[in-house]
Coordinates of N, CA, C and O in Angstrom, one line a residue:
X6 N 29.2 6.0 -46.5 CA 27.8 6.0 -46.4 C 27.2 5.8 -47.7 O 27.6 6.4 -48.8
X7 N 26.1 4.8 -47.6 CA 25.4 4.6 -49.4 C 24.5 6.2 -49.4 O 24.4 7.1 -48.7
X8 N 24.0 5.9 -50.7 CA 23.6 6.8 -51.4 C 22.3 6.7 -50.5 O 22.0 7.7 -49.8
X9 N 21.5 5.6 -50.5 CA 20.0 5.4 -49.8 C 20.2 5.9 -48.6 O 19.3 6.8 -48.3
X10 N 21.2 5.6 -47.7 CA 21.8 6.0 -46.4 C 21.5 7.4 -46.3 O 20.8 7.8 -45.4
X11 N 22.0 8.3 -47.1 CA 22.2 9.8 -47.2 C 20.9 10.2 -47.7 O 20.3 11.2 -47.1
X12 N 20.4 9.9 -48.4 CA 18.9 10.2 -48.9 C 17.8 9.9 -47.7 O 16.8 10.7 -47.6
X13 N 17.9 8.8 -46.9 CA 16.6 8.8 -45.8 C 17.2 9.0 -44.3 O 16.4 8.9 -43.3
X14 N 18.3 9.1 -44.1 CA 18.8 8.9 -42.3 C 19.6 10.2 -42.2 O 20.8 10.5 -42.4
X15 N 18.3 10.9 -41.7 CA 18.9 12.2 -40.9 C 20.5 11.7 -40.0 O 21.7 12.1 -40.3
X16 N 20.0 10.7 -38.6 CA 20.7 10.6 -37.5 C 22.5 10.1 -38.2 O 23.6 10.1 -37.5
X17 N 22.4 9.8 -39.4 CA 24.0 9.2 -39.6 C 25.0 10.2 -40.3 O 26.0 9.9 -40.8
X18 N 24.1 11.7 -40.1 CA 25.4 12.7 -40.8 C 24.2 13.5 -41.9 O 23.1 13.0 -41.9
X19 N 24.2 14.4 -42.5 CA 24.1 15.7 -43.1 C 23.2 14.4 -44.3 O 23.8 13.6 -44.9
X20 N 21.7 14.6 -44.4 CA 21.5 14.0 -45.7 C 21.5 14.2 -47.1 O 20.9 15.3 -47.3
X21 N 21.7 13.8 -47.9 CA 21.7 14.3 -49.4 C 21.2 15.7 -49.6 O 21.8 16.6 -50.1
X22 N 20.0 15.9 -49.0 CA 19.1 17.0 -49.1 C 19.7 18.2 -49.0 O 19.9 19.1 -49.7
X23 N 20.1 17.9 -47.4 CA 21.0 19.1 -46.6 C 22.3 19.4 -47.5 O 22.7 20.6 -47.5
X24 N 22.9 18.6 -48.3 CA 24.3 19.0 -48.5 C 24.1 19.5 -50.1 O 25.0 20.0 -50.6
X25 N 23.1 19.4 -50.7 CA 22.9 19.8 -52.3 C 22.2 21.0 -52.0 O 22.4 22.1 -52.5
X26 N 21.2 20.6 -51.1 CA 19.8 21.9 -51.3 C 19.8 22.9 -50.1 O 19.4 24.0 -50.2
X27 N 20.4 22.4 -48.8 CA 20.3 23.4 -47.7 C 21.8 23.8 -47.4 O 22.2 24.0 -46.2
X28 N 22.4 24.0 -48.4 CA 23.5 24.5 -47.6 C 23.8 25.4 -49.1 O 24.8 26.0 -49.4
X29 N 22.6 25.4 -49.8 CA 23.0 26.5 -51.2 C 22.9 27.5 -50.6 O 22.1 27.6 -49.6
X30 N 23.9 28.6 -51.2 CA 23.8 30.0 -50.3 C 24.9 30.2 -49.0 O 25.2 31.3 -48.6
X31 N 25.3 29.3 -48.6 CA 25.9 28.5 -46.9 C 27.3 29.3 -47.7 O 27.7 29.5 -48.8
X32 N 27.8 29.5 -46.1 CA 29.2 30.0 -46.6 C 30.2 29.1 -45.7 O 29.9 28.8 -44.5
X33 N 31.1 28.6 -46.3 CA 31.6 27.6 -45.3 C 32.8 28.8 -44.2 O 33.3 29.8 -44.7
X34 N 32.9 28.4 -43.0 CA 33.9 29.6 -42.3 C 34.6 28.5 -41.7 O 35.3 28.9 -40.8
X35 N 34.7 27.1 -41.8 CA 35.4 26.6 -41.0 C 35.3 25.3 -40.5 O 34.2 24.7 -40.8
X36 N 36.3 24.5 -39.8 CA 36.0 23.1 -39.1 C 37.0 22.9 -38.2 O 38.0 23.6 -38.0
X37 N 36.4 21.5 -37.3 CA 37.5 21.4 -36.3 C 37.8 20.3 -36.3 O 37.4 19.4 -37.0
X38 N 38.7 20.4 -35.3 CA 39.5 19.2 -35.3 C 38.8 17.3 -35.4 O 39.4 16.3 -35.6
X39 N 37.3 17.4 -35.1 CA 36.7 16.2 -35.3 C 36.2 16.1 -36.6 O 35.5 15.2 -37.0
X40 N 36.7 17.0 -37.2 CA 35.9 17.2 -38.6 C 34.5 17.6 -39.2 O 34.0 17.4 -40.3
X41 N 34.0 18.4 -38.1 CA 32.6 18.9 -38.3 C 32.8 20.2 -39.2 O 33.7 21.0 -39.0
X42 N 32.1 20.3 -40.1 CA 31.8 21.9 -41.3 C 31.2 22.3 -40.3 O 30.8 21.6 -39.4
X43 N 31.1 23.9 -40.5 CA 30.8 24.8 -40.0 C 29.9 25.9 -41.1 O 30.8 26.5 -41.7
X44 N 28.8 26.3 -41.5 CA 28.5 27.1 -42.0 C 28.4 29.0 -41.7 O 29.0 29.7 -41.0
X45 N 27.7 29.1 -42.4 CA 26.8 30.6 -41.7 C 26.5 31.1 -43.5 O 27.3 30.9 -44.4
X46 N 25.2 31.9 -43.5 CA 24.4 32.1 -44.2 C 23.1 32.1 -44.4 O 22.7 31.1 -43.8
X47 N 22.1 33.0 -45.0 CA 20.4 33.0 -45.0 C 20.1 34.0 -43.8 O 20.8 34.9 -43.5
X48 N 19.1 33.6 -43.2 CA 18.6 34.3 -42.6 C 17.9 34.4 -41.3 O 16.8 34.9 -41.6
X49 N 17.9 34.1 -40.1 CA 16.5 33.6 -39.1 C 15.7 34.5 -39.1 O 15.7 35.5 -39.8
X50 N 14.7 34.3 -38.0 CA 13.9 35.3 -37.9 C 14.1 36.4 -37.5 O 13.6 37.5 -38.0
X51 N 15.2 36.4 -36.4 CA 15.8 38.2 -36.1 C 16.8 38.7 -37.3 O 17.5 39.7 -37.2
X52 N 16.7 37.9 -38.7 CA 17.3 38.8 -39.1 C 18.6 38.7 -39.1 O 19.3 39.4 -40.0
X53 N 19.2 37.8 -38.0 CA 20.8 37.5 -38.3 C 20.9 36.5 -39.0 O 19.9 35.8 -39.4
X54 N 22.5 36.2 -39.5 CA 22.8 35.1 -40.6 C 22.6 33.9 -39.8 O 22.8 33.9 -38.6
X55 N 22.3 32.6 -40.7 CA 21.7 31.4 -40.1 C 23.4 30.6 -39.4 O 24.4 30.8 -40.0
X56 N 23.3 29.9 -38.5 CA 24.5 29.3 -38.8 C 24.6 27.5 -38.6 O 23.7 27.3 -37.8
X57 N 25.3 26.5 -38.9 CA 25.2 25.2 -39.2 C 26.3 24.4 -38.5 O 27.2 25.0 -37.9
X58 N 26.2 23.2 -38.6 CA 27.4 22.7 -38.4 C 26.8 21.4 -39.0 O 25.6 21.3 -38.9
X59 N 27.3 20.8 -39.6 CA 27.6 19.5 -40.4 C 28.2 18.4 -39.8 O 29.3 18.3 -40.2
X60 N 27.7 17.3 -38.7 CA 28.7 16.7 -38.3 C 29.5 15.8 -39.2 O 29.2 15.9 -40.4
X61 N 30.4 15.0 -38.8 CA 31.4 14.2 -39.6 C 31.1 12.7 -38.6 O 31.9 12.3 -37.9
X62 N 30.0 12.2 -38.7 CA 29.8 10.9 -38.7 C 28.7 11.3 -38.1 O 28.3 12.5 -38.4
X63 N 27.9 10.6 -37.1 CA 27.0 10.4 -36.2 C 26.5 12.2 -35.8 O 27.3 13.2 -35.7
X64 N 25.1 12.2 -35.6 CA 24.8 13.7 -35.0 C 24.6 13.7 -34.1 O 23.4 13.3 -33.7
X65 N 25.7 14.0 -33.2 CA 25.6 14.4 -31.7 C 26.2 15.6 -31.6 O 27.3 15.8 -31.9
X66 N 25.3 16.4 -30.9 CA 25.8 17.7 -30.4 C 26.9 18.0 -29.5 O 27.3 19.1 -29.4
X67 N 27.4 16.8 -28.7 CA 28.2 16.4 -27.9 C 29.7 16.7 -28.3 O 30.6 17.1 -27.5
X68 N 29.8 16.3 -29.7 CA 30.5 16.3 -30.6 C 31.5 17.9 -31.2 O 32.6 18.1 -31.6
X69 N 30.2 18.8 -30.8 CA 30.8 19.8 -31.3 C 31.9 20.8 -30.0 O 31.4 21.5 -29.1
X70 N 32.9 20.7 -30.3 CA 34.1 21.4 -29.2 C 33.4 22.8 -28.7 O 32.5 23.3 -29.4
X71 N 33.8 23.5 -27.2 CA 33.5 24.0 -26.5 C 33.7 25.7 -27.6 O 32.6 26.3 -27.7
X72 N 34.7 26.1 -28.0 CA 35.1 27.0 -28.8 C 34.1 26.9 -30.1 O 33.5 27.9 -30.3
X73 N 33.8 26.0 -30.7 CA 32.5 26.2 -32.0 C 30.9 26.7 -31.5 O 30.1 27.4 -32.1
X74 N 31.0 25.8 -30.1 CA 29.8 25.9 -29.4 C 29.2 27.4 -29.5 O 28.1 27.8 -29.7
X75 N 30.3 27.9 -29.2 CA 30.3 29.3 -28.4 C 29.6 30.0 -29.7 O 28.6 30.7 -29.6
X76 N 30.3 29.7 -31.3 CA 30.3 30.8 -32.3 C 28.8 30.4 -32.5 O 28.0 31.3 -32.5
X77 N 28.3 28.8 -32.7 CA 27.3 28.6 -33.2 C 25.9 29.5 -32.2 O 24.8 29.6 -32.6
X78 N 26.1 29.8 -31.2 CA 25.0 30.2 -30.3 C 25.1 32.0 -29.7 O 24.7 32.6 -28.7
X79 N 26.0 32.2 -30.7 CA 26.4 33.4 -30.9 C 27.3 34.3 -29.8 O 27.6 35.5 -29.7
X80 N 27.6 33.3 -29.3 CA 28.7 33.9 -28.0 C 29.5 34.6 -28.5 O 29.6 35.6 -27.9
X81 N 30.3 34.5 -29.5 CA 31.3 34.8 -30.1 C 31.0 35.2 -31.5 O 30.4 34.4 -32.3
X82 N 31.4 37.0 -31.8 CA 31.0 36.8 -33.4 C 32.0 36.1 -34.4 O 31.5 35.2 -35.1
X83 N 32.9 36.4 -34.5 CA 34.1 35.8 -35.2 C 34.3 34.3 -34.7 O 34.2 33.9 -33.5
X84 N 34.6 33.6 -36.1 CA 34.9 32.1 -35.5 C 35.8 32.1 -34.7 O 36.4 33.0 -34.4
X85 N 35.9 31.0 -34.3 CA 36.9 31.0 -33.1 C 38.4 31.1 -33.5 O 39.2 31.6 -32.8
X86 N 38.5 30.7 -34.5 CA 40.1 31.2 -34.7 C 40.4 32.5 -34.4 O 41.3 32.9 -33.6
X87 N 39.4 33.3 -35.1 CA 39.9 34.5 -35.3 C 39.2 35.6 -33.5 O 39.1 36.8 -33.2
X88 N 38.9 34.5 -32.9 CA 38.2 35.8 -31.7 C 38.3 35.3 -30.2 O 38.0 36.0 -29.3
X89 N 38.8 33.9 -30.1 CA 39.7 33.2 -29.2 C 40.7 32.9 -29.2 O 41.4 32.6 -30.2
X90 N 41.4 33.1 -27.6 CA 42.6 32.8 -27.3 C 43.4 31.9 -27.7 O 42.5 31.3 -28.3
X91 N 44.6 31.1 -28.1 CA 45.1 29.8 -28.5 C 44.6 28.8 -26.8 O 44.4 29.2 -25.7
X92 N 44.6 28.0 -27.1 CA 44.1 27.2 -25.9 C 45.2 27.0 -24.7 O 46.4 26.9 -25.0
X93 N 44.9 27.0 -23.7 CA 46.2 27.2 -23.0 C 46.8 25.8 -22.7 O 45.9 24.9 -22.8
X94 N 48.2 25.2 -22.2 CA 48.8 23.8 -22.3 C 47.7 23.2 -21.3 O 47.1 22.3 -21.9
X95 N 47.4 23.5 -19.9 CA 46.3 22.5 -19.1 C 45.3 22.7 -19.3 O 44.6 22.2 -18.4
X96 N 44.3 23.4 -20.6 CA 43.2 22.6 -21.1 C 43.1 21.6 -21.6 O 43.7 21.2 -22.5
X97 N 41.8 20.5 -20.8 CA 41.9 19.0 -21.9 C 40.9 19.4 -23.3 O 39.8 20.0 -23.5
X98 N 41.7 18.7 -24.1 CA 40.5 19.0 -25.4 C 39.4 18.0 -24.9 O 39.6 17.1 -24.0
X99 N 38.2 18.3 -25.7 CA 36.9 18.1 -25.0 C 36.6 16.6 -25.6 O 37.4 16.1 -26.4
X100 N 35.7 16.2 -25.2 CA 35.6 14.5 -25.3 C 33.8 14.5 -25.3 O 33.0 15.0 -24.5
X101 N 33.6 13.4 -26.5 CA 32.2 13.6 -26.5 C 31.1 12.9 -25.3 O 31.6 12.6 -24.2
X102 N 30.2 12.8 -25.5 CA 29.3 12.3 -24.0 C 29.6 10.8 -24.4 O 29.4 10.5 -25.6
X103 N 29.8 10.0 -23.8 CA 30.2 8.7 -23.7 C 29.0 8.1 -22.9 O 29.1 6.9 -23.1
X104 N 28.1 8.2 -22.4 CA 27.4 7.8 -22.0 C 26.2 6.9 -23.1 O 25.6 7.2 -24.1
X105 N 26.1 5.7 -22.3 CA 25.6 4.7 -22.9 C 26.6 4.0 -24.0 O 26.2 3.8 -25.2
X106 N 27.7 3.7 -23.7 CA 28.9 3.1 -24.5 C 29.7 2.6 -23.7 O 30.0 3.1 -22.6
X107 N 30.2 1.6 -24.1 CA 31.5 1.0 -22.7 C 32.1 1.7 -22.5 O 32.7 1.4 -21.4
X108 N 32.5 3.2 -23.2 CA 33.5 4.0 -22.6 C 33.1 5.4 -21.3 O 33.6 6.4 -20.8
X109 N 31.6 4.3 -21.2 CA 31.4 5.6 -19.8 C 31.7 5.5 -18.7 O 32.4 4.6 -18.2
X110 N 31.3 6.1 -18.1 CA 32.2 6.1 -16.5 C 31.1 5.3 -15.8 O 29.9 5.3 -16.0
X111 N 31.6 4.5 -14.9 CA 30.9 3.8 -14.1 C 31.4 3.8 -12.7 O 32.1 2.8 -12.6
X112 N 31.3 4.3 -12.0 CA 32.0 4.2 -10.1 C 31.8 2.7 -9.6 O 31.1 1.8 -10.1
X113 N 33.0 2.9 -8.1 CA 33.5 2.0 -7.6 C 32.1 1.4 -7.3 O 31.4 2.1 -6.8
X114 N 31.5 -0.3 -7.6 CA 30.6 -0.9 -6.8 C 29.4 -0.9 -8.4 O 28.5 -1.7 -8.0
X115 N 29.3 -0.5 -9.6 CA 28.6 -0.8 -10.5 C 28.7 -2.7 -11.1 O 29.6 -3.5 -11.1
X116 N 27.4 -2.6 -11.4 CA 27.3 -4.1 -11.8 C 28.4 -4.0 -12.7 O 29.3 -4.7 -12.2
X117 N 28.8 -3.5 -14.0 CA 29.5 -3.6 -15.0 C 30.9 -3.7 -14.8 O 31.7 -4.2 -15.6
X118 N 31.2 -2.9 -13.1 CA 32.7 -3.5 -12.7 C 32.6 -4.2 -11.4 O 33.1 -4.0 -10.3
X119 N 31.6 -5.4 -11.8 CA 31.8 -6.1 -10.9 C 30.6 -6.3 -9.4 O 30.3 -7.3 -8.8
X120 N 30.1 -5.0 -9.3 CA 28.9 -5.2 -8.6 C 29.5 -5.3 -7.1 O 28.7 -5.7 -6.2
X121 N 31.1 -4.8 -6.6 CA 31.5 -5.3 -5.3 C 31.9 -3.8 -4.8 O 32.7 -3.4 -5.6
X122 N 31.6 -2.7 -3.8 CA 31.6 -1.9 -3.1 C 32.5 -1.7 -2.1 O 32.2 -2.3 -1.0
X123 N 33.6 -1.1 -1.9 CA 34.4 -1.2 -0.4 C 33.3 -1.2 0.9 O 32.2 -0.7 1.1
X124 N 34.1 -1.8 1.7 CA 33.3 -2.5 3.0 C 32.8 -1.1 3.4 O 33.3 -0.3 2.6
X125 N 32.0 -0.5 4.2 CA 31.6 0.5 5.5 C 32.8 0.7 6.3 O 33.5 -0.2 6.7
X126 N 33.1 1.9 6.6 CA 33.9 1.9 7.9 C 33.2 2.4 9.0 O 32.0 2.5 8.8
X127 N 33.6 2.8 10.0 CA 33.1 2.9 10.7 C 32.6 4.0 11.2 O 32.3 4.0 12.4
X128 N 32.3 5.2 10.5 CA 32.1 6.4 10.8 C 30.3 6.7 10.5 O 29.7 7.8 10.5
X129 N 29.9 5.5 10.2 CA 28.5 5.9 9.7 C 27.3 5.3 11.2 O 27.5 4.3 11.8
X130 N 26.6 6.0 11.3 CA 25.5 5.6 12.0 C 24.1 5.9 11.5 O 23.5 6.9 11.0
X131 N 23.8 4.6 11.9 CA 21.9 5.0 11.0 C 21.2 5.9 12.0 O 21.6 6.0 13.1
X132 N 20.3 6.4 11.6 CA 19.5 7.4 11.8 C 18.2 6.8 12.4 O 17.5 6.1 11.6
X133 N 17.8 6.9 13.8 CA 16.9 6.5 14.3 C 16.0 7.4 14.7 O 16.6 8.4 15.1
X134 N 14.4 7.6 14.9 CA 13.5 8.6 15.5 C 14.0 8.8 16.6 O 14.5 9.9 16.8
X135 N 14.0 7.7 17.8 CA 14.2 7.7 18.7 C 15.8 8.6 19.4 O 15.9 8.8 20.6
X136 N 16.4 8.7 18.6 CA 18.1 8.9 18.8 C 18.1 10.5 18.7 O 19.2 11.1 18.8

């Protein structure tokens, strides 16, 4: 990312601002596996410590795993390493919103696969007043 990039475009990651001047004071506790920082430090209004996440490319909240989710919105006091389970083998790790990208889901009969629908069978009847 250029320097101008980081100095005026919030939407493409943490700008210059954020990473020199808003994160003074910031205590780093951590990241995950997509590479997002994690802060906590300062102050809100109640009085608890503020807490952050930094993404690692693009800011989408989508982005941040189910276990970070939790710590940033205070579900959990301790990061998740230390106050979550290890993940169990048939959890899928989480996947960001794909929507609006070729990689979203589209069902059987969408223009984008084709626009063609399985036939009717025969189990449907329309709905008449009279009936």
């Amino acid at each position: 990312m250029g320097i101008l990039t980081s100095i005026f475009t919030w939407w493409n990651g943490a700008t210059i601002g954020t990473r020199f001047y808003g994160l003074r004071g910031m205590t780093r506790v951590g990241d995950d596996a997509l590479g997002n920082v994690y802060y906590q430090g300062g102050a809100d209004t109640a009085g608890l410590p503020r807490r952050w996440v930094i993404y690692l490319g693009a800011n989408d909240a989508s982005r941040v795993p189910p276990d970070w989710f939790a710590w940033l919105h205070r579900q959990v006091d301790e990061v998740p390493d230390r106050s979550l389970p290890p993940q169990r083998v048939w959890e899928k790790p989480a996947v960001a919103n794909m929507t609006g990208t070729a990689l979203a889901y589209r069902p059987a009969g969408a223009m984008e696969k084709g626009g063609h629908r399985a036939a009717a069978t025969g189990d449907y009847e329309a709905w008449t007043p009279e009936g």
